[in-house]
Short mmCIF file of C-alpha atoms in Angstrom, two decimals:
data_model
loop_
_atom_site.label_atom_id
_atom_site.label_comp_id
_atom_site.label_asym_id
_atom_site.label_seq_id
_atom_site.Cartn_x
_atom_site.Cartn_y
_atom_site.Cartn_z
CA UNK A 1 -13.95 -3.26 0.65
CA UNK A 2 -11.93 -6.57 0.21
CA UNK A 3 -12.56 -10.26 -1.04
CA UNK A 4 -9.16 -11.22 1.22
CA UNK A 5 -8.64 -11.50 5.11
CA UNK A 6 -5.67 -11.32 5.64
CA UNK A 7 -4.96 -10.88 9.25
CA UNK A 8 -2.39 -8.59 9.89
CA UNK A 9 -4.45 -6.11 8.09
CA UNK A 10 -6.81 -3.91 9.64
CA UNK A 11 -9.66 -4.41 6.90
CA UNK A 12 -9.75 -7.58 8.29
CA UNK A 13 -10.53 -6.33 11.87
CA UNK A 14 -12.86 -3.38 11.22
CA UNK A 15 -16.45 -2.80 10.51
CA UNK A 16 -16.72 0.39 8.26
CA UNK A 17 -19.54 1.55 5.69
CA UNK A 18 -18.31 0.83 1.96
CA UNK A 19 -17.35 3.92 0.60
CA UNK A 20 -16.64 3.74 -3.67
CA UNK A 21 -14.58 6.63 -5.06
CA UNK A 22 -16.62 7.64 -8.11
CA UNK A 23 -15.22 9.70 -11.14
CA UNK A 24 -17.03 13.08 -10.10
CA UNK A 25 -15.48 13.03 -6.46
CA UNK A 26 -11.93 11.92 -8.34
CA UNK A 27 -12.17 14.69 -10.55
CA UNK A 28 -13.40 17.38 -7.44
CA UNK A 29 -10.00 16.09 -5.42
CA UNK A 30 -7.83 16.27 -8.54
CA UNK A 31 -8.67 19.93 -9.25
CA UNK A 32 -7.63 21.04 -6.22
CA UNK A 33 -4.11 19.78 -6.89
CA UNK A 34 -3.66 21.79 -10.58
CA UNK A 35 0.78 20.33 -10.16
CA UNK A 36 -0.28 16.93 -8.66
CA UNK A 37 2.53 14.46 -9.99
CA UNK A 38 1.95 11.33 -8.25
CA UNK A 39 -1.67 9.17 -7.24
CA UNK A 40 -1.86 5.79 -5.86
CA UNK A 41 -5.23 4.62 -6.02
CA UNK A 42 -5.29 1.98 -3.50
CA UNK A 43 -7.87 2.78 -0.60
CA UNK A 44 -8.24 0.23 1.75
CA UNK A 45 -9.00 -3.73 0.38
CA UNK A 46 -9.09 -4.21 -3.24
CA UNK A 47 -9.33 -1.41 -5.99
CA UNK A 48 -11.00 -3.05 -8.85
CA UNK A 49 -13.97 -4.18 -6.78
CA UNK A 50 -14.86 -0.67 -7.85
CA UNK A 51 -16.21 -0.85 -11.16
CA UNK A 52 -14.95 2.53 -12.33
CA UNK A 53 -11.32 2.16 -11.48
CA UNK A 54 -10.31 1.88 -14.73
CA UNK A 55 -12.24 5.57 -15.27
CA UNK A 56 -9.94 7.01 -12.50
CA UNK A 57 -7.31 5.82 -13.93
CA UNK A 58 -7.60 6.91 -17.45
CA UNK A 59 -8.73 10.57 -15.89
CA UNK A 60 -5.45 10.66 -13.94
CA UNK A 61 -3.36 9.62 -17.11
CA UNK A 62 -5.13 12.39 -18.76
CA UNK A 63 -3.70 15.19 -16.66
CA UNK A 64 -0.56 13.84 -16.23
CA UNK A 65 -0.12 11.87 -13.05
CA UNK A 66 1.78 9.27 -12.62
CA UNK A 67 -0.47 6.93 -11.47
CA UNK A 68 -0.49 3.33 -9.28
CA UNK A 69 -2.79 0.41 -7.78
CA UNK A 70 -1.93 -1.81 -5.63
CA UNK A 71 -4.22 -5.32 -6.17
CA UNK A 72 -4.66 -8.84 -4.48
CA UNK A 73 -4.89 -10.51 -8.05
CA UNK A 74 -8.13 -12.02 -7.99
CA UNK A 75 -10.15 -9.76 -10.28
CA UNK A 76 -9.39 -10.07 -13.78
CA UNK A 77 -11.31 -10.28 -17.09
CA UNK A 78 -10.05 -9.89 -20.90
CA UNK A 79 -12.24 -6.03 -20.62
CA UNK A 80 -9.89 -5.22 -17.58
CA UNK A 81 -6.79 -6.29 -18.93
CA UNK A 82 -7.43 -4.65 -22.12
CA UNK A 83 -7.96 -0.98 -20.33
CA UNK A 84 -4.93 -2.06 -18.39
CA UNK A 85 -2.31 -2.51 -21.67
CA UNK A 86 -3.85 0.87 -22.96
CA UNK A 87 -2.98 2.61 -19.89
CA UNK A 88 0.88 4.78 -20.57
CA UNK A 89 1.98 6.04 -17.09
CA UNK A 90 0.64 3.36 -14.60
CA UNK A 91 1.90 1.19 -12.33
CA UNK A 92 -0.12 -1.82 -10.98
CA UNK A 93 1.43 -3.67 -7.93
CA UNK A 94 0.27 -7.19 -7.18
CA UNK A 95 0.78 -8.28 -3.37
CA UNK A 96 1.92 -11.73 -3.35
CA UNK A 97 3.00 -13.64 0.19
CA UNK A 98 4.01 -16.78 -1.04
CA UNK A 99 5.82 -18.90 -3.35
CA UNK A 100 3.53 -21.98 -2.62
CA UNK A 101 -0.57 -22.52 -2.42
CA UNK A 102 -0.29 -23.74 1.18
CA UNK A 103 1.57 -20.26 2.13
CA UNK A 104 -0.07 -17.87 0.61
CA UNK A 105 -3.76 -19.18 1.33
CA UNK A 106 -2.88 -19.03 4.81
CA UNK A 107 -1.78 -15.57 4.93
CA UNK A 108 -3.92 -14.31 2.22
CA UNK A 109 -7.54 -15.75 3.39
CA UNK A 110 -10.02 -16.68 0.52
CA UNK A 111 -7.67 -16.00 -2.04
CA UNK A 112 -6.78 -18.55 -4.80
CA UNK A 113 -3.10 -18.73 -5.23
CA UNK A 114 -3.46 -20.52 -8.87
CA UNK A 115 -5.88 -17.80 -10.07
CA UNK A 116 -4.48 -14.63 -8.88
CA UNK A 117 -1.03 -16.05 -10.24
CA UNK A 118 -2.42 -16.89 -13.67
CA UNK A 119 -3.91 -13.19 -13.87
CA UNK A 120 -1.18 -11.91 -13.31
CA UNK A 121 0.82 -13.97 -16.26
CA UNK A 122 -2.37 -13.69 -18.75
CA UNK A 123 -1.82 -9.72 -18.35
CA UNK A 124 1.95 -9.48 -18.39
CA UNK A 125 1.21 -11.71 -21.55
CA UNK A 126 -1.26 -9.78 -23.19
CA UNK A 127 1.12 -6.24 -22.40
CA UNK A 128 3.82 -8.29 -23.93
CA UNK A 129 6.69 -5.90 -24.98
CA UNK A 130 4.84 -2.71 -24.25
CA UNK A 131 6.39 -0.88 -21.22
CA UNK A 132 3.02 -0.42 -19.73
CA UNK A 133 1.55 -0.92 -17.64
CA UNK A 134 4.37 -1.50 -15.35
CA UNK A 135 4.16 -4.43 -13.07
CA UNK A 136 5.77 -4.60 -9.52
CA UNK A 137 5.28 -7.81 -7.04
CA UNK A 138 4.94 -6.72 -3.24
CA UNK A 139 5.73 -9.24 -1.12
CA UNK A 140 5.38 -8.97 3.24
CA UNK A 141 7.37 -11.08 4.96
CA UNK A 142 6.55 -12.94 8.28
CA UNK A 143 7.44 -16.01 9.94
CA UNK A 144 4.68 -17.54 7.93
CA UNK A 145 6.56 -16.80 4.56
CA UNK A 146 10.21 -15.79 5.20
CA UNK A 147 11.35 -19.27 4.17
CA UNK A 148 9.78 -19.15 0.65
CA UNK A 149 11.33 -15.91 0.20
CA UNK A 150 13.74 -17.17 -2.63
CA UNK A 151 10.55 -19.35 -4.11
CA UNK A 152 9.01 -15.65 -4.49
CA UNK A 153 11.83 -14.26 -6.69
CA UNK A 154 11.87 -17.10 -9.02
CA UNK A 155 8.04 -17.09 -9.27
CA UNK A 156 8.22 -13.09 -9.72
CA UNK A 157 10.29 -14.35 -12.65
CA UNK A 158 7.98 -16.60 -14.24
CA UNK A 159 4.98 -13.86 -13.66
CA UNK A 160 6.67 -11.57 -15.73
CA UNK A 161 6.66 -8.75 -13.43
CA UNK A 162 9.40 -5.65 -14.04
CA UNK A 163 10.42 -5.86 -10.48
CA UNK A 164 10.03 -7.39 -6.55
CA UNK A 165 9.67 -5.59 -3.42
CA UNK A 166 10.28 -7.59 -0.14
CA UNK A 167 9.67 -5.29 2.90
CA UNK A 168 9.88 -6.76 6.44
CA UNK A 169 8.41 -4.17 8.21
CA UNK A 170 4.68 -4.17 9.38
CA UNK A 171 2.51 -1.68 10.70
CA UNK A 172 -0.30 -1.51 13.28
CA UNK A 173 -1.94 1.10 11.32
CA UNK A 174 -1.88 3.72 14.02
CA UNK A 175 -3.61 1.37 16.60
CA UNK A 176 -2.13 -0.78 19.67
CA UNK A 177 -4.90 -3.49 19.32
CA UNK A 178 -3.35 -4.02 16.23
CA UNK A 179 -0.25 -5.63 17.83
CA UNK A 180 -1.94 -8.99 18.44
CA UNK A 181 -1.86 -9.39 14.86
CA UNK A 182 1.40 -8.51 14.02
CA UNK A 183 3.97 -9.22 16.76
CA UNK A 184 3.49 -12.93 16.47
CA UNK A 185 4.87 -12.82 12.79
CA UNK A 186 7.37 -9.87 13.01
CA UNK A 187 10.30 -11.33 11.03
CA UNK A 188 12.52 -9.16 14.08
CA UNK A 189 11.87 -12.33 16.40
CA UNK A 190 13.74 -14.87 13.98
CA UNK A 191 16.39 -12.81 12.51
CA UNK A 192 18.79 -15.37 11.62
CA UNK A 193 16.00 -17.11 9.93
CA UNK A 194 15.47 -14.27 7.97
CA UNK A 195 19.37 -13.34 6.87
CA UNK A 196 19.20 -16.97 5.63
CA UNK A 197 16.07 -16.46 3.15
CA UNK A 198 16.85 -13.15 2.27
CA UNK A 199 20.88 -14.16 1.17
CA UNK A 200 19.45 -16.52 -0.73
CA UNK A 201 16.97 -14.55 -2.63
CA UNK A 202 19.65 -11.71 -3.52
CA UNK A 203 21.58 -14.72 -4.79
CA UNK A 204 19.08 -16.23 -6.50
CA UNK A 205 17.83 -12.76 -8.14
CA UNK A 206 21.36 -12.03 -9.06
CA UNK A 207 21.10 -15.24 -11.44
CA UNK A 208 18.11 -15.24 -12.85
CA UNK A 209 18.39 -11.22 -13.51
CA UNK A 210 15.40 -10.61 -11.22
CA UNK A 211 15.09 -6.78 -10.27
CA UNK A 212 14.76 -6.97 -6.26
CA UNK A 213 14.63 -4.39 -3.41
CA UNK A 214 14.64 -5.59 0.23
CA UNK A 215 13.43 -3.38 2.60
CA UNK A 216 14.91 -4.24 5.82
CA UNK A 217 14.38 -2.56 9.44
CA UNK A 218 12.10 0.28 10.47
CA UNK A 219 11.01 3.04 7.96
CA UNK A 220 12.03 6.04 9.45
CA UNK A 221 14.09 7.44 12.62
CA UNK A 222 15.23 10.65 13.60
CA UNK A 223 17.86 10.44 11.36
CA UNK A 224 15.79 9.51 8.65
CA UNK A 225 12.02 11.27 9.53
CA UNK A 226 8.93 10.47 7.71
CA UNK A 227 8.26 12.89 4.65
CA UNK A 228 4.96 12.65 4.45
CA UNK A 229 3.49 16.02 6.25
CA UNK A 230 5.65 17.62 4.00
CA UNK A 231 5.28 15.67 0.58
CA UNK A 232 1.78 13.89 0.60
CA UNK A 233 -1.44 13.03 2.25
CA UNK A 234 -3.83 9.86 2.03
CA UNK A 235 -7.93 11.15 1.00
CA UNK A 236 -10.70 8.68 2.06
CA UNK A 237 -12.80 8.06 -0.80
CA UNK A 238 -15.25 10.54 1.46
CA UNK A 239 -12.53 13.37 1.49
CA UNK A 240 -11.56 12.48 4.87
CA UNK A 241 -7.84 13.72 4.95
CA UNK A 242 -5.02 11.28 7.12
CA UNK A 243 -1.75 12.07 7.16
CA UNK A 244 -1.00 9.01 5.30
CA UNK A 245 -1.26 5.39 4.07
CA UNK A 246 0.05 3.58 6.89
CA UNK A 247 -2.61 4.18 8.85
CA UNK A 248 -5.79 4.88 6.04
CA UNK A 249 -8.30 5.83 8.94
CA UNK A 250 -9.31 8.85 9.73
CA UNK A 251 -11.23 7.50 13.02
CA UNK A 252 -7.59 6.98 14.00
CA UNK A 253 -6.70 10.53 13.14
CA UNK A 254 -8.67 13.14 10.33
CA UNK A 255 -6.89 16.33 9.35
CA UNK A 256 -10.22 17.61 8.18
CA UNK A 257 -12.22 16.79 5.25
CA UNK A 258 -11.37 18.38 1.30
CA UNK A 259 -15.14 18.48 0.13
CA UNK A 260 -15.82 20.37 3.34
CA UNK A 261 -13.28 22.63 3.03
CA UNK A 262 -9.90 23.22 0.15
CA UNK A 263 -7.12 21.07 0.87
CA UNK A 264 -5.31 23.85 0.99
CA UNK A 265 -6.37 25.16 4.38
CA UNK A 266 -6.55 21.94 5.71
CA UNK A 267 -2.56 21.06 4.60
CA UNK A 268 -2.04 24.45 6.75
CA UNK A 269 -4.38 23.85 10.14
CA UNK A 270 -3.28 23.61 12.83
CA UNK A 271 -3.12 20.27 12.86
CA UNK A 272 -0.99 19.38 10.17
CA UNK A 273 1.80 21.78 11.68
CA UNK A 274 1.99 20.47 15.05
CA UNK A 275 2.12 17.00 13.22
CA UNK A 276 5.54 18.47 11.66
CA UNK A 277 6.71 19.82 14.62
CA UNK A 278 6.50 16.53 16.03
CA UNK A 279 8.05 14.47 14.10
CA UNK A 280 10.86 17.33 13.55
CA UNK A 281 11.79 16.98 17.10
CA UNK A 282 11.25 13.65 17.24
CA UNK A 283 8.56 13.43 19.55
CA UNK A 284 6.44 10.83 17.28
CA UNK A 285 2.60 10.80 18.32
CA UNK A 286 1.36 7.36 19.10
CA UNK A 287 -0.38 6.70 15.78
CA UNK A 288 3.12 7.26 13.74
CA UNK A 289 5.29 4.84 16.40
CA UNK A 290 5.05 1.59 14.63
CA UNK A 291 6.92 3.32 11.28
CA UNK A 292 10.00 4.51 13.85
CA UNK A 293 10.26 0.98 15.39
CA UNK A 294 8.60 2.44 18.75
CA UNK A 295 6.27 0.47 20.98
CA UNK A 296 2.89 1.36 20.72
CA UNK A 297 1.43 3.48 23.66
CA UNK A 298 -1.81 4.94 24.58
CA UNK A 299 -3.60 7.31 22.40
CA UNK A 300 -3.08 10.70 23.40
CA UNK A 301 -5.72 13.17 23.48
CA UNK A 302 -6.12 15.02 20.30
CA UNK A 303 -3.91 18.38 19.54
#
């Protein structure tokens, strides 16, 4: 579920029933992962539309985990951002796509950009020289927002956040159709454009003592193959199990489902080792493509 629509994610373009994580299901996953070390609680749309977030967060704090959330911005009340400055081992990541109210209300459909910037100042206010929770500003850029890419770091700056992420690479989410949304505003197509903006950002985070990673070209090659079947998995808030969170659907492609059966024979099928084999050898299934840079092709019939 999401109050955005953006378009170059698939929220946008589906129609799925709204499925809430609640703390009984969170605690049924989490105990069949007694070593678990890392959760991002992100879903697909925006986290704290779910009333109990802060519940699953505090749970996963209390065996451990290192835990994150990824969030548009818009929700915020003094009750949240209380919980939030409590919180000791989280990580809350606000996605941001523009430096200006004209840029990112285009991308980032119905959202406010004066709101969801002031909640994100009133909290790294109100955490003030506590470490936690730890906040991170995502930024995707496209043609629509490359040039503002140095307006970004200063105004990651003025937030208060710990640190900026500018990636440059987009996914279809495992589906071709997907491409009519993203192809039009791959940064790839105006690549001096984007050496420009993103000079000038290092440059301008260098001076202002900004902490900035650019992520730059595709994720993963053979040289450099995607860890996932090996490391990680993405869980529907209905168990569904998909290899991971670049493409979040398991109508796209379900491993099998952990309430139905333990994770553990599921992270063993059949499935999930012909998935390894695959990308091993490099012979990348059509739903993992976009990562490796690949054009999209038909889907394949299941393995």
């Amino acid at each position: 579920m999401c109050n955005f629509a953006c378009d170059h994610c698939q929220v946008t373009h589906w129609e799925r029933l709204t499925t809430r994580l609640t703390p009984e299901r969170f605690s049924a996953i989490l105990r069949q992962f007694p070593k678990l070390g890392f959760v991002k609680l992100q879903g697909m749309g925006e986290p704290l539309l779910n009333r109990r977030l802060l519940d699953l967060l505090e749970e996963g704090e209390r065996h451990g985990i290192a835990m994150q959330v990824v969030s548009n911005g818009s929700v915020y009340t003094e009750h949240i951002a209380s919980r939030l400055t409590a919180l000791r081992g989280t990580e809350i990541v606000f996605s941001i796509d523009g430096a200006t109210a004209e840029t990112f209300e285009a991308i980032r459909v119905n959202g406010k950009f004066e709101a969801v910037t002031a909640n994100i100042a009133a909290l790294a206010q109100r955490r003030g020289k506590n470490a936690w929770p730890r906040i991170e500003i995502r930024t995707v850029a496209t043609l629509r927002n490359v040039h503002e890419l140095p307006g970004i770091v200063r105004l990651a700056k003025r937030l208060g956040a710990d640190r900026l992420v500018i990636t440059t690479m987009l996914t279809d989410w495992g589906k071709a159709e997907m491409q009519d949304s993203i192809a039009p505003i791959n940064v790839a197509r105006n690549n001096l454009q984007t050496d420009r903006s993103i000079r000038e950002a290092e440059t301008v985070a260098a001076a202002i003592a900004m902490p900035t990673e650019i992520e730059r070209g595709q994720r993963y090659s053979d040289a450099n193959r995607c860890p996932w079947p090996w490391r990680s998995a993405y869980i529907a808030a209905n168990g569904d199990v998909v290899p991971c969170c670049q493409i979040a659907d398991s109508s796209v492609v379900k491993m099998g489902n952990l309430f139905d059966e333990p994770f553990a024979n599921i992270w063993n099928n059949d499935k999930y080792r012909e998935l390894r084999r695959r990308i091993a050898s490099n012979n990348i299934p059509h739903y993992c493509r976009s990562c490796y840079g690949m054009q999209p092709v038909a889907e394949e019939q299941p393995v």
